[in-house]
mmCIF file of C-alpha atoms in Angstrom:
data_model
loop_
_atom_site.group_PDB
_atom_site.id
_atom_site.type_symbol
_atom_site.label_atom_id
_atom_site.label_comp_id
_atom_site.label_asym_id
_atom_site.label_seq_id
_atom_site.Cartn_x
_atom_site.Cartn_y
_atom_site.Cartn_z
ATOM 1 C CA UNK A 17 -13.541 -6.272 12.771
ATOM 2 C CA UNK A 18 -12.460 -3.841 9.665
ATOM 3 C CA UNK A 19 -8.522 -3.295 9.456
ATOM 4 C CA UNK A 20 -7.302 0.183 9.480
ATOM 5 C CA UNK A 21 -4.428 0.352 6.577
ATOM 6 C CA UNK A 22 -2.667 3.551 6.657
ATOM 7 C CA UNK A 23 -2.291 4.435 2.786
ATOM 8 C CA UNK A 24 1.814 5.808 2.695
ATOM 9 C CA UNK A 25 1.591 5.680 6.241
ATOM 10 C CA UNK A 26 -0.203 8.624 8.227
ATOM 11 C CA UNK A 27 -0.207 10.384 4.903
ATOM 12 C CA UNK A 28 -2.935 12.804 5.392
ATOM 13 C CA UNK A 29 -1.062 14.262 8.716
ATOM 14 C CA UNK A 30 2.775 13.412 7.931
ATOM 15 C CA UNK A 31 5.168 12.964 4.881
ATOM 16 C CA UNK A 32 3.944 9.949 2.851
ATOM 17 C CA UNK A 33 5.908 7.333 1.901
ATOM 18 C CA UNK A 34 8.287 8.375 5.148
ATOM 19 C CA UNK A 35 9.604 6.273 8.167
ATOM 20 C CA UNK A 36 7.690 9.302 10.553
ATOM 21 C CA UNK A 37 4.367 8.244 8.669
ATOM 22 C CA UNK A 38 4.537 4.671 8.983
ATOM 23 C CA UNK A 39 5.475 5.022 12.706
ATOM 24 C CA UNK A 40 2.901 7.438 13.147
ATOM 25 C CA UNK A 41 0.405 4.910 12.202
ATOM 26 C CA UNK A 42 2.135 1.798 14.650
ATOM 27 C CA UNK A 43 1.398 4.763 17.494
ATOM 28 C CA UNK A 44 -2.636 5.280 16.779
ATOM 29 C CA UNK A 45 -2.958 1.677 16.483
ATOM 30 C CA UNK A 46 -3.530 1.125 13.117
ATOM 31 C CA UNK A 47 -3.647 -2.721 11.974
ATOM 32 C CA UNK A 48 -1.690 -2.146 8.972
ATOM 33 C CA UNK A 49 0.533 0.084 6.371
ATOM 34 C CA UNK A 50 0.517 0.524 2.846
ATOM 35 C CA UNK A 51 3.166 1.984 0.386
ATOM 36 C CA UNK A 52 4.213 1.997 -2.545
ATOM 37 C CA UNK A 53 7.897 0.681 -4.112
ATOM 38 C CA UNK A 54 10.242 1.044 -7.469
ATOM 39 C CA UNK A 55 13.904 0.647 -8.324
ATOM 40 C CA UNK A 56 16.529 3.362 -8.252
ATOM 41 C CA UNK A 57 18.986 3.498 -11.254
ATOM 42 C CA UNK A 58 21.287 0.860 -9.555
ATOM 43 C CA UNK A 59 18.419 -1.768 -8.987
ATOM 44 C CA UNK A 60 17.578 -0.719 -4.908
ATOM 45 C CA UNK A 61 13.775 -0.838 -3.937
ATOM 46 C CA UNK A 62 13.074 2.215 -2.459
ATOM 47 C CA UNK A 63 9.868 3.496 -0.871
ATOM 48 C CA UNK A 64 7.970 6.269 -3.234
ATOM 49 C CA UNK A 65 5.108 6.979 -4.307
ATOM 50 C CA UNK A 66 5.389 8.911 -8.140
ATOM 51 C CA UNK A 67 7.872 8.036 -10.596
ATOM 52 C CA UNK A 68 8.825 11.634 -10.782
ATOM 53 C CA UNK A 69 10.405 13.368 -8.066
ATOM 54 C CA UNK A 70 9.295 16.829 -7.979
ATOM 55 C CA UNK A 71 5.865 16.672 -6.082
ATOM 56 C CA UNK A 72 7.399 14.971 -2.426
ATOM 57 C CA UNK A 73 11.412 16.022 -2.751
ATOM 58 C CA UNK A 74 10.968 19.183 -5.209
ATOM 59 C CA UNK A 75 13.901 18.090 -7.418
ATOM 60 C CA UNK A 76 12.999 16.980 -11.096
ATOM 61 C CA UNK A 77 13.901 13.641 -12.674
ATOM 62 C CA UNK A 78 12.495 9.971 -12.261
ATOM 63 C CA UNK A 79 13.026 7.988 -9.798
ATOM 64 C CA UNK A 80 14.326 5.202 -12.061
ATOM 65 C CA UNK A 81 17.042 7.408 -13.373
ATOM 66 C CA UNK A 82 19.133 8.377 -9.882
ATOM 67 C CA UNK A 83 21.266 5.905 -7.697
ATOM 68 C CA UNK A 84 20.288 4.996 -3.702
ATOM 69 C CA UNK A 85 22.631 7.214 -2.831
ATOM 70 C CA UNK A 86 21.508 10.135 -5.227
ATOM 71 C CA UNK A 87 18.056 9.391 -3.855
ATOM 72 C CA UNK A 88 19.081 9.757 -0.303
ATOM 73 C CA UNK A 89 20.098 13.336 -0.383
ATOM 74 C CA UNK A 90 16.915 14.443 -1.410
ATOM 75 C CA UNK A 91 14.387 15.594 1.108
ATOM 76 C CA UNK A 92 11.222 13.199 0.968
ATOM 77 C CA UNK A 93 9.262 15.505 2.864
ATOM 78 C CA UNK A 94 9.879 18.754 0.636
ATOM 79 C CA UNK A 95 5.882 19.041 0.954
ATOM 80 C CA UNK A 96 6.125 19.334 4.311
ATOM 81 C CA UNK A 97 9.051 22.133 4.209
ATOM 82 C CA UNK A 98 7.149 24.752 6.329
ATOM 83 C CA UNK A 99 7.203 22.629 8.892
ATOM 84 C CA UNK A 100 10.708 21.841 9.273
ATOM 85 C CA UNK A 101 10.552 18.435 8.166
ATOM 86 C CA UNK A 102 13.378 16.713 6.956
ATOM 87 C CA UNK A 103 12.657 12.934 6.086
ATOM 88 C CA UNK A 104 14.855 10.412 3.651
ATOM 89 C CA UNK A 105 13.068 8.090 1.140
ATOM 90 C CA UNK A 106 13.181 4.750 2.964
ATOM 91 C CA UNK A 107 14.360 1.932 1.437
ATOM 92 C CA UNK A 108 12.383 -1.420 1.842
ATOM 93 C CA UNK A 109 14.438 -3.412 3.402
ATOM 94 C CA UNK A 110 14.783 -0.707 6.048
ATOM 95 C CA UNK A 111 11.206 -0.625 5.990
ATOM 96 C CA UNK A 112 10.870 -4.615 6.588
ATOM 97 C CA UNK A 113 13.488 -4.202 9.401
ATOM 98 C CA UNK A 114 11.739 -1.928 11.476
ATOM 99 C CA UNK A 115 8.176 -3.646 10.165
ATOM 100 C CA UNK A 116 9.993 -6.952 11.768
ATOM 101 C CA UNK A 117 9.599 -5.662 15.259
ATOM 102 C CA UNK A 118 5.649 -4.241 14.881
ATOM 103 C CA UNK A 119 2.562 -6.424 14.798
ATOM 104 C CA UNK A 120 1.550 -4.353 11.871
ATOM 105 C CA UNK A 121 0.311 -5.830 8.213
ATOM 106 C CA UNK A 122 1.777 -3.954 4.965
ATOM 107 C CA UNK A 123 0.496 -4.208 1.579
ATOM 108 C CA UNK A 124 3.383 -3.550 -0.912
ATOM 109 C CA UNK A 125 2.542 -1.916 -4.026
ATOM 110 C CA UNK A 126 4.942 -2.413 -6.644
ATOM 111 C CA UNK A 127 4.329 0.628 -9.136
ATOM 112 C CA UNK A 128 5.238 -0.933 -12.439
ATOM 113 C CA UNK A 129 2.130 0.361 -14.859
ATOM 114 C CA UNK A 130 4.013 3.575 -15.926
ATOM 115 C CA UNK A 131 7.752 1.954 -16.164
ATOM 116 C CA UNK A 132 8.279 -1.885 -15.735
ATOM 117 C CA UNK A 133 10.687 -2.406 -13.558
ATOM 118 C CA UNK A 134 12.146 -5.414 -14.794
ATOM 119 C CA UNK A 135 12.950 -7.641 -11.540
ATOM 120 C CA UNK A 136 11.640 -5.682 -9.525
ATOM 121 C CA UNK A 137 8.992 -8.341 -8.326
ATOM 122 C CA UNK A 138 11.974 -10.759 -7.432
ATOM 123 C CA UNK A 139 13.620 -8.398 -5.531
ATOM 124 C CA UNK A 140 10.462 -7.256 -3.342
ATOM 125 C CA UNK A 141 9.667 -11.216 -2.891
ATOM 126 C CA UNK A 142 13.522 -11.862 -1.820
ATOM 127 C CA UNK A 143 13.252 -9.157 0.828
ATOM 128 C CA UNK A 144 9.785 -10.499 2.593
ATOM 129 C CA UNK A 145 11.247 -13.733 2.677
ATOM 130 C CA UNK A 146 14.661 -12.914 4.294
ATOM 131 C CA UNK A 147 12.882 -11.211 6.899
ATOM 132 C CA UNK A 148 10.344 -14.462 7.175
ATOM 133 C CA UNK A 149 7.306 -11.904 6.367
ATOM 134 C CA UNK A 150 5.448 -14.167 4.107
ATOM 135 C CA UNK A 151 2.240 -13.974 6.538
ATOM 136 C CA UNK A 152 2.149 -10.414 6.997
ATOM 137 C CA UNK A 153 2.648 -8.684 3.670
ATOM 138 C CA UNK A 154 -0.044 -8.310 1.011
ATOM 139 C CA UNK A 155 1.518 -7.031 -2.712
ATOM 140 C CA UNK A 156 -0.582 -5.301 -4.920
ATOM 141 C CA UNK A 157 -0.307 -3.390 -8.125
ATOM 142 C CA UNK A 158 -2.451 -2.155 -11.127
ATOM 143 C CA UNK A 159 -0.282 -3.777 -13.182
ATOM 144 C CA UNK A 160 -1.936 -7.236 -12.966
ATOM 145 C CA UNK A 161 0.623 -9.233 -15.377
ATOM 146 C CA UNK A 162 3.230 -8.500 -12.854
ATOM 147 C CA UNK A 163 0.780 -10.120 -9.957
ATOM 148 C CA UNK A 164 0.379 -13.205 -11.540
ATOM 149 C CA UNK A 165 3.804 -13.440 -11.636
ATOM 150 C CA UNK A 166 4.308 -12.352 -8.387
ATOM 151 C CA UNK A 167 1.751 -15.415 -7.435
ATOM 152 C CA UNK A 168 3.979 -17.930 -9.771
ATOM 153 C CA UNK A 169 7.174 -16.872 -7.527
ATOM 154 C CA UNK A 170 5.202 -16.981 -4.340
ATOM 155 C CA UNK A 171 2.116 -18.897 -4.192
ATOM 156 C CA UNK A 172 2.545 -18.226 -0.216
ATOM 157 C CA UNK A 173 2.042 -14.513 -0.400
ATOM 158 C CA UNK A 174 -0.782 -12.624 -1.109
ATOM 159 C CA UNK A 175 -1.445 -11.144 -3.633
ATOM 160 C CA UNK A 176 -4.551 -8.569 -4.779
ATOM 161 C CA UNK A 177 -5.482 -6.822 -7.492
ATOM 162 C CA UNK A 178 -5.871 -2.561 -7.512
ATOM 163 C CA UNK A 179 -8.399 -1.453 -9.618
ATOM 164 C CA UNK A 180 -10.370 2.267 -10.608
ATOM 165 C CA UNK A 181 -13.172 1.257 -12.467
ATOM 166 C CA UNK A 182 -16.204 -0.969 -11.957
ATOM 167 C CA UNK A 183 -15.352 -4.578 -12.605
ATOM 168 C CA UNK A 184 -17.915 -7.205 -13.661
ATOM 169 C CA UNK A 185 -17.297 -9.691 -10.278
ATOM 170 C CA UNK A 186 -14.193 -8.741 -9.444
ATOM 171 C CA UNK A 187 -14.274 -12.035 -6.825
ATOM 172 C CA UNK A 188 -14.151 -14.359 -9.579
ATOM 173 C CA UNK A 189 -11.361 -12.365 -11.900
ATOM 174 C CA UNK A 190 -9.057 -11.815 -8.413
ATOM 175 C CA UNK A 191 -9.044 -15.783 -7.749
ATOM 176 C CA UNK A 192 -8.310 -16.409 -11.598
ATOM 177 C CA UNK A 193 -5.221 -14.557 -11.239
ATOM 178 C CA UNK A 194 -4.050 -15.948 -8.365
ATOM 179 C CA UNK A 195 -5.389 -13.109 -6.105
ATOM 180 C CA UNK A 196 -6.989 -13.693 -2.383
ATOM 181 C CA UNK A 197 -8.220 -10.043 -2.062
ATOM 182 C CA UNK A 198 -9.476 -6.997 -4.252
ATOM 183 C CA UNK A 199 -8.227 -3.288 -3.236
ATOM 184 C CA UNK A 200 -10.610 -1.117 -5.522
ATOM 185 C CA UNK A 201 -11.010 2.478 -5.420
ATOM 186 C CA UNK A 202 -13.603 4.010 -2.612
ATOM 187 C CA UNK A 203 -16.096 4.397 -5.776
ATOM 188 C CA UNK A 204 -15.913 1.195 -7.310
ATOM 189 C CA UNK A 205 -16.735 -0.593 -4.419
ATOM 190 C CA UNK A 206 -20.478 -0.643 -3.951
ATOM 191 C CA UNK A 207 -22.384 -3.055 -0.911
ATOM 192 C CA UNK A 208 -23.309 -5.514 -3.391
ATOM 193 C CA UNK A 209 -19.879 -5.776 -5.027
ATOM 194 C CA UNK A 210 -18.230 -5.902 -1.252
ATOM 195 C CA UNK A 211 -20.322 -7.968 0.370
ATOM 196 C CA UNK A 212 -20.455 -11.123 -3.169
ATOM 197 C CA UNK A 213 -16.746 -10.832 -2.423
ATOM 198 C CA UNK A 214 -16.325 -11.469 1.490
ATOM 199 C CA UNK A 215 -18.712 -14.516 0.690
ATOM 200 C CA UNK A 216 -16.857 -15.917 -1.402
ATOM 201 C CA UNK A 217 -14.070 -15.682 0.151
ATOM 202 C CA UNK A 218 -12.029 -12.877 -1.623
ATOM 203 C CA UNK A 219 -10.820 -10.244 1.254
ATOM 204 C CA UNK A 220 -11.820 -5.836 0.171
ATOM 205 C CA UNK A 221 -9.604 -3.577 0.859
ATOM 206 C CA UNK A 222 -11.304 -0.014 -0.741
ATOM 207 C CA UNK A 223 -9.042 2.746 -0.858
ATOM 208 C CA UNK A 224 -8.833 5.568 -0.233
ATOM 209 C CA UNK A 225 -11.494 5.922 2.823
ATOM 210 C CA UNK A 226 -10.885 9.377 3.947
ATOM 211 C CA UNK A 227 -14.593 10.618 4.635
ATOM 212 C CA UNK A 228 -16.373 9.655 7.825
ATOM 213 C CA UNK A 229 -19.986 8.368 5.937
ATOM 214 C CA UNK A 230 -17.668 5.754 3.969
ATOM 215 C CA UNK A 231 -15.575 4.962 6.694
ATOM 216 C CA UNK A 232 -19.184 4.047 8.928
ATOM 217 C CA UNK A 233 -20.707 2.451 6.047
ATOM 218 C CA UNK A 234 -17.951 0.127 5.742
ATOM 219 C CA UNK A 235 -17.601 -0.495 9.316
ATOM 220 C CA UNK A 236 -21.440 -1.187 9.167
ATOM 221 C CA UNK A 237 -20.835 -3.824 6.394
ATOM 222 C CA UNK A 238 -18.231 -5.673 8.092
ATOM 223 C CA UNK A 239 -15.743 -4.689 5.232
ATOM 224 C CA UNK A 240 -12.580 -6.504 5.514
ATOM 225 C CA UNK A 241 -10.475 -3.312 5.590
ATOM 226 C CA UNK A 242 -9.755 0.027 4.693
ATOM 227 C CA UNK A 243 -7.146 2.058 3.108
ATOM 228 C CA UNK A 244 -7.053 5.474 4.497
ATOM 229 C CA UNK A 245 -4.896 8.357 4.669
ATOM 230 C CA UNK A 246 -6.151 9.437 8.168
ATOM 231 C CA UNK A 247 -5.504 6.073 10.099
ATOM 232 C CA UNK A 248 -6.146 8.190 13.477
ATOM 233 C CA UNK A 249 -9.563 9.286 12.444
ATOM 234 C CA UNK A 250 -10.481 5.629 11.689
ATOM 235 C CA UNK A 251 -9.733 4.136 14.216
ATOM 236 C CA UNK A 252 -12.042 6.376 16.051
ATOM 237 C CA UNK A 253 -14.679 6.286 14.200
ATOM 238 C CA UNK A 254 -14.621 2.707 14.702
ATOM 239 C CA UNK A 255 -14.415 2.940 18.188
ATOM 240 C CA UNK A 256 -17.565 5.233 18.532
ATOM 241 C CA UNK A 257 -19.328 2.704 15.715
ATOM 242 C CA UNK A 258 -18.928 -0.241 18.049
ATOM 243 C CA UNK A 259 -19.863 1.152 21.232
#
C-alpha cells in the first residue's frame, strides 16, 4: 500500500508547520507527517517552514536571529488570521512527545541549504533518540552534505535525499550517500524513474501530490508514498482506487 505523508501536517486545510495540522492528519488516518526544522538564536529546534518569518507569523526577521521564547509569542498561524486561529511554532521535541504516543511516521527536514545551521543535525539526532524514535523518523534535506553526515552520526536512521530536478538514477546516487529513499518533486518523478527505484530497493516519496490524476497514478504504480498537503483527500482517493 502507498503511505499518505501529510507535508507540514494538514497544510492545505490548517496552519502548516502547527500542532492543529499534524493532529489533523493523526485524525484522517494519515500514515505519516512531514515538517520541516531550524534553530532559533539560542540553539532550540523549532518547527518552521521559511527562514523568514513574515509569510506564516506576519512579523519580519529570520528565524535564526530570535530566541524560543521570542519565537513563541508570535502567531504561527497569522495566515490563517480570518479564521481566528491562534497557533504557536512547535518545538520538536514537543513535536516527538506527542509523535511518541501516535503510530504515525515523520520525515524531518532539516532546512540548512539557505543558512547552515551548524549542529543542528546533532541536535535533531539527540532528540529521536531520547524519545527511542530511531524506526519511525525519516530526515531529509536538500542540503545533501548535511545527510551524509546525518548517516555518519546515525547509520540507524534513515535518511533520503530531496531533490527538484531530474536526476540521472537517483537509486544509485541515494545509496552512495548513505540514503534508503528518494523524496523528489511531483515532476521529477516519472514511472520509469519510480518504479528502477522500488526495485532496487530505494523507497519514493514524491512531493508534493496535491492533484487527484497524480495521486491515482501513483497509487496505480504501487509508489511507496506520497507527500501531500491534503492528507484527507488521499486517503480517499485511495480508498475508492482499491475498491
Amino acid at each position: 500500500m502507498t503511505l499518505i505523508f501529510a507535508h507540514r501536517g494538514s497544510a492545505g486545510t490548517h496552519p502548516e508547520n502547527t500542532m492543529v495540522a499534524f493532529r489533523e492528519a493523526a485524525r484522517v488516518g494519515a500514515e505519516g507527517i512531514e515538517m520541516d526544522v531550524q534553530l532559533s538564536k539560542d540553539g532550540e529546534v523549532v518547527v518552521i517552514h521559511d527562514e523568514k518569518l513574515d509569510r506564516t507569523t506576519g512579523v519580519s526577521g529570520f528565524v535564526k536571529d530570535r530566541t524560543l521564547r521570542e519565537l513563541q509569542t508570535l502567531n504561527a498561524a497569522s495566515s490563517y488570521a480570518g479564521k481566528g486561529c491562534e497557533e504557536r511554532i512547535p518545538t520538536l521535541d514537543g513535536l516527538l512527545k506527542w509523535l511518541y504516543h501516535t503510530h504515525l511516521f515523520c520525515i524531518i527536514e532539516l532546512k540548512n541549504t539557505f543558512f547552515m545551521y551548524p549542529g543542528l543535525e546533532a541536535k535533531v539526532i539527540r532528540l529521536i533518540r531520547a524519545y527511542e524514535m530511531e524506526e519511525r523518523i525519516i530526515i531529509s534535506s536538500f542540503n545533501h552534505y548535511s545527510l551524509v553526515f546525518c548517516h555518519q552520526l546515525a547509520p540507524e536512521i534513515e535518511t533520503a535525499p530531496l531533490y527538484r530536478e531530474f536526476m540521472y538514477m537517483p537509486w544509485v546516487y541515494a545509496r552512495a550517500i548513505g540514503g534508503s529513499a528518494i523524496h523528489p518533486s511531483i515532476q521529477s518523478a516519472p514511472d520509469s524513474i519510480i518504479q528502477s527505484s522500488m526495485d532496487d530497493g530505494i523507497l519514493v516519496r514524491p512531493y508534493t501530490v496535491n492533484k487527484e490524476e497524480d495521486m491515482k497514478r501513483l497509487f496505480k504504480l504501487g509508489c511507496s508514498a506520497i507527500i501531500t498537503d491534503f492528507p484527507e483527500k488521499a486517503k480517499i482517493v485511495r480508498a475508492n482506487y482499491e475498491k
